[in-house]
Coordinates of C-alpha atoms and ligand atoms in Angstrom, one line a residue:
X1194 CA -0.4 10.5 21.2
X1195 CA 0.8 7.4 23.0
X1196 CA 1.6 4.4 21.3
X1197 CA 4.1 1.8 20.4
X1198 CA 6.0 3.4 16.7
X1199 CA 5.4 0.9 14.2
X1200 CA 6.5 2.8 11.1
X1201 CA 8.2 6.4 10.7
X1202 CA 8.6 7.6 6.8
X1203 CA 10.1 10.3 5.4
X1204 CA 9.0 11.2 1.8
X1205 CA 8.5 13.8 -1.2
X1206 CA 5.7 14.0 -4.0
X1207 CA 8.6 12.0 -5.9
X1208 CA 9.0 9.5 -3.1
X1209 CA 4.9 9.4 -2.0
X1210 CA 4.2 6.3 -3.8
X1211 CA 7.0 4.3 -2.6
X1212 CA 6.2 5.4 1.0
X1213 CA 2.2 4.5 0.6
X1214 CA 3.2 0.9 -0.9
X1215 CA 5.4 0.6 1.9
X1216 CA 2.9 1.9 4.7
X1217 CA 0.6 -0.4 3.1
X1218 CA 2.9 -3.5 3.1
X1219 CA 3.5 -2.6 6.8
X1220 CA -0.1 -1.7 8.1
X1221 CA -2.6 -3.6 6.3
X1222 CA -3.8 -6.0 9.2
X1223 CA -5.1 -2.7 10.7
X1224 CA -8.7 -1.3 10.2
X1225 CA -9.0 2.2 11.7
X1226 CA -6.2 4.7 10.3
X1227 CA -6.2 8.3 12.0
X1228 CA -4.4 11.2 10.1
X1229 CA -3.4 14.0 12.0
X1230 CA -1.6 16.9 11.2
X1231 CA -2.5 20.9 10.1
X1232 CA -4.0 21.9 7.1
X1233 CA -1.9 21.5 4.1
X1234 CA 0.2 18.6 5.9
X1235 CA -0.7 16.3 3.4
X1236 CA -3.5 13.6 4.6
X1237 CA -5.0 13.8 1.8
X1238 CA -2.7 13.4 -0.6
X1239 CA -1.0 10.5 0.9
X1240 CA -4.8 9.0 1.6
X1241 CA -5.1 9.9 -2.4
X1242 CA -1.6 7.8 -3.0
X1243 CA -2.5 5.1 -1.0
X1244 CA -5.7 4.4 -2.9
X1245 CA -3.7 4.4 -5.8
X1246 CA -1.2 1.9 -4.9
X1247 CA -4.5 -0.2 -3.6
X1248 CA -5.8 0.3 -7.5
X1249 CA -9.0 2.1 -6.0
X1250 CA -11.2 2.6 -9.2
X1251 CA -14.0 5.3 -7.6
X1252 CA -12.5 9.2 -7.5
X1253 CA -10.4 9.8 -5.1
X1254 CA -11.3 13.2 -3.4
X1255 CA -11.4 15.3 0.2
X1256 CA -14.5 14.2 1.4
X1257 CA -14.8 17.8 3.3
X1258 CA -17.9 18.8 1.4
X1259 CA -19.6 15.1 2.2
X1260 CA -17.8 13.6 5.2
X1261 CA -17.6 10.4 3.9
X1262 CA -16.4 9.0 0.6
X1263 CA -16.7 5.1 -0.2
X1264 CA -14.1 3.8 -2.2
X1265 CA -13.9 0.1 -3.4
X1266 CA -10.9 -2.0 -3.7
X1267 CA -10.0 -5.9 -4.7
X1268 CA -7.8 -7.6 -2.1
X1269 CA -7.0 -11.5 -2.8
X1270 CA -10.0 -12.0 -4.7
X1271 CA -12.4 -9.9 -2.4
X1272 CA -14.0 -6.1 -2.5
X1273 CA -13.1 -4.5 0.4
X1274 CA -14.5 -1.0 1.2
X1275 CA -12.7 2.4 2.1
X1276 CA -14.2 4.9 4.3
X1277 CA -12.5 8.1 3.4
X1278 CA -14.1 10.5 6.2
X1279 CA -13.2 14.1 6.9
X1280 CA -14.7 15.4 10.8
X1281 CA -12.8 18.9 10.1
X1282 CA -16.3 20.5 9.6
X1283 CA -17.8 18.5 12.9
X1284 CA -18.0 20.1 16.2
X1285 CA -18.5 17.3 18.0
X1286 CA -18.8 13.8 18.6
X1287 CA -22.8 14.2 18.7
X1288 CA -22.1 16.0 15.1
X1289 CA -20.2 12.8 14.2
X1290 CA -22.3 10.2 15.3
X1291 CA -25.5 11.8 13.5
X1292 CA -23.6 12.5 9.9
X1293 CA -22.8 8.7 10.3
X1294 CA -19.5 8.5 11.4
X1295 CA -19.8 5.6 14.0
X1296 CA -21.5 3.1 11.8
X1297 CA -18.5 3.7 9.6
X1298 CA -16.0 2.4 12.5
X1299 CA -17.8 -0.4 13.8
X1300 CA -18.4 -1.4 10.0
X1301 CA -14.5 -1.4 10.0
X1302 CA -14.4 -3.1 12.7
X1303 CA -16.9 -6.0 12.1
X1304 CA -16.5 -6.7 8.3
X1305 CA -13.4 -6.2 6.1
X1306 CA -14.0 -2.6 5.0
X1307 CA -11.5 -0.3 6.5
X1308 CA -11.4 4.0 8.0
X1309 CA -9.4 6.4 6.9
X1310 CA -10.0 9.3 8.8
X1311 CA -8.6 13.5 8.6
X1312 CA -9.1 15.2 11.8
X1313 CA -9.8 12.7 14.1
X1314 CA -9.2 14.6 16.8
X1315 CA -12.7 16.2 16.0
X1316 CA -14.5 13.6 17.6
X1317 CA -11.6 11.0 19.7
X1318 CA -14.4 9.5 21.8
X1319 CA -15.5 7.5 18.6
X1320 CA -12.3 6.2 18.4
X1321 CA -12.3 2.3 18.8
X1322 CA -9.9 0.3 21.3
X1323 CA -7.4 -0.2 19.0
X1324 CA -6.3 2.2 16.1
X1325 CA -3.2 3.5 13.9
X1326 CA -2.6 7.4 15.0
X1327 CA -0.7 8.6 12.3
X1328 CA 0.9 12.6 12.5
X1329 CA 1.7 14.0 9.2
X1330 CA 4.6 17.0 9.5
X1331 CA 6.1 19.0 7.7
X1332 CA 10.6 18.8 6.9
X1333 CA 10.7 21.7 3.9
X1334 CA 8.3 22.7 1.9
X1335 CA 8.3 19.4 -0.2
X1336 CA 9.0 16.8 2.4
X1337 CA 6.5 15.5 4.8
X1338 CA 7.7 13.4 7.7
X1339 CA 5.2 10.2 9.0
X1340 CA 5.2 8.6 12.4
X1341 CA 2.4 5.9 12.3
X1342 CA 1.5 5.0 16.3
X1343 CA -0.3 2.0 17.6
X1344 CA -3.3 3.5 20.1
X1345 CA -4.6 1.2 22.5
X1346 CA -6.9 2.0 25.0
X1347 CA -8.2 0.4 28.1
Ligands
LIG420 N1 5.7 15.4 0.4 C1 4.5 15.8 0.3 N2 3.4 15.0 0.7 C2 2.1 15.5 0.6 N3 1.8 16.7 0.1 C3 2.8 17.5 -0.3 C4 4.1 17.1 -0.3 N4 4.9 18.1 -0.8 C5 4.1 19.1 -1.1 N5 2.8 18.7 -0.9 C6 1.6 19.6 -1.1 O1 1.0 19.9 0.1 C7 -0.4 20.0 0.0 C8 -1.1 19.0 0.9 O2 -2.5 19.2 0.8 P1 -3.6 18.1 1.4 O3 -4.9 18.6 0.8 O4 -3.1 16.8 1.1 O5 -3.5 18.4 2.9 P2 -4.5 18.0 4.1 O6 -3.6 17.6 5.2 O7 -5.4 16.9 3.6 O8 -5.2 19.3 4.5 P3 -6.7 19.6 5.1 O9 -6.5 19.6 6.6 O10 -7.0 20.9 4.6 O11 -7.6 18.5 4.6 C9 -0.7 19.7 -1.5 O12 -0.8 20.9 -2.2 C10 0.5 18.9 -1.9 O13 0.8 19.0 -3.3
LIG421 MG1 -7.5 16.9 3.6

């Protein structure tokens, strides 16, 4: 994916909370996050980690049995919403605008609720302009490597 690097972490299970606090810290202003990488990278477990350090209340889970979670979280005073969506079981983006997966991004992109989506590459064309692409590898067995991208497209 093309993009301007705006963040590249490396991290463990021991390390994961630091490196979500610090993705976080980093990334906030955004509103559409992408999570690519193979099964058993880790985009959900980091999504999982990140919730935590936002003090999500609601259970955090893979939404591949329901597509979309809703997660709540306070930010200066204000509830802001988490879309936690999953478009591995999708075909295509006809399958994602019907299950609801549009609304979701242009809510993110007109009120202060955010998207964090796994597999995005399911469905790119619902994409908006501007998003965070971030590819989630594999180092060892216990370390995951991060490269968070800025996509903008014309
Ligand atoms: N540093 C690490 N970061 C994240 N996960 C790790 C790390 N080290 C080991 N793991 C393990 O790797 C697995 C990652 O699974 P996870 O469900 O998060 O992957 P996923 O990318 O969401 O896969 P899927 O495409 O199936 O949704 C978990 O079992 C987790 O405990
Ligand atoms: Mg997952």
């Amino acid at each position: 994916m093309e993009g301007e690097v705006l963040l590249r972490l490396s991290y463990t299970l021991d390390t994961i909370a630091d490196a979500a606090k610090q993705f976080w810290q980093q990334l906030h202003g955004h509103r559409v996050f992408a999570f690519s990488g193979e099964m058993g990278a880790g985009k959900t477990t980091f999504i999982h980690y990140l919730c935590d350090y936002l003090q999500v209340q609601d259970a955090v889970s893979s939404p591949t049995f329901a597509l979309i979670n809703e997660y709540h979280f306070t930010d200066a005073g204000k509830d802001r919403t988490i879309y936690h969506l999953d478009w591995y079981r999708l075909r295509d983006t006809t399958e994602a605008i019907n299950a609801g997966m549009e609304d979701c991004i242009i809510t993110a992109n007109t009120t202060p609720a955010i998207c964090l989506i796994e597999w995005p590459e399911k469905a790119m064309e619902l994409l908006p302009r501007q998003y965070l692409w971030i590819s989630i590898g594999p180092i060892s067995p216990s370390e995951r490597e991060m490269t968070v991208k800025l996509v903008r497209t014309a």
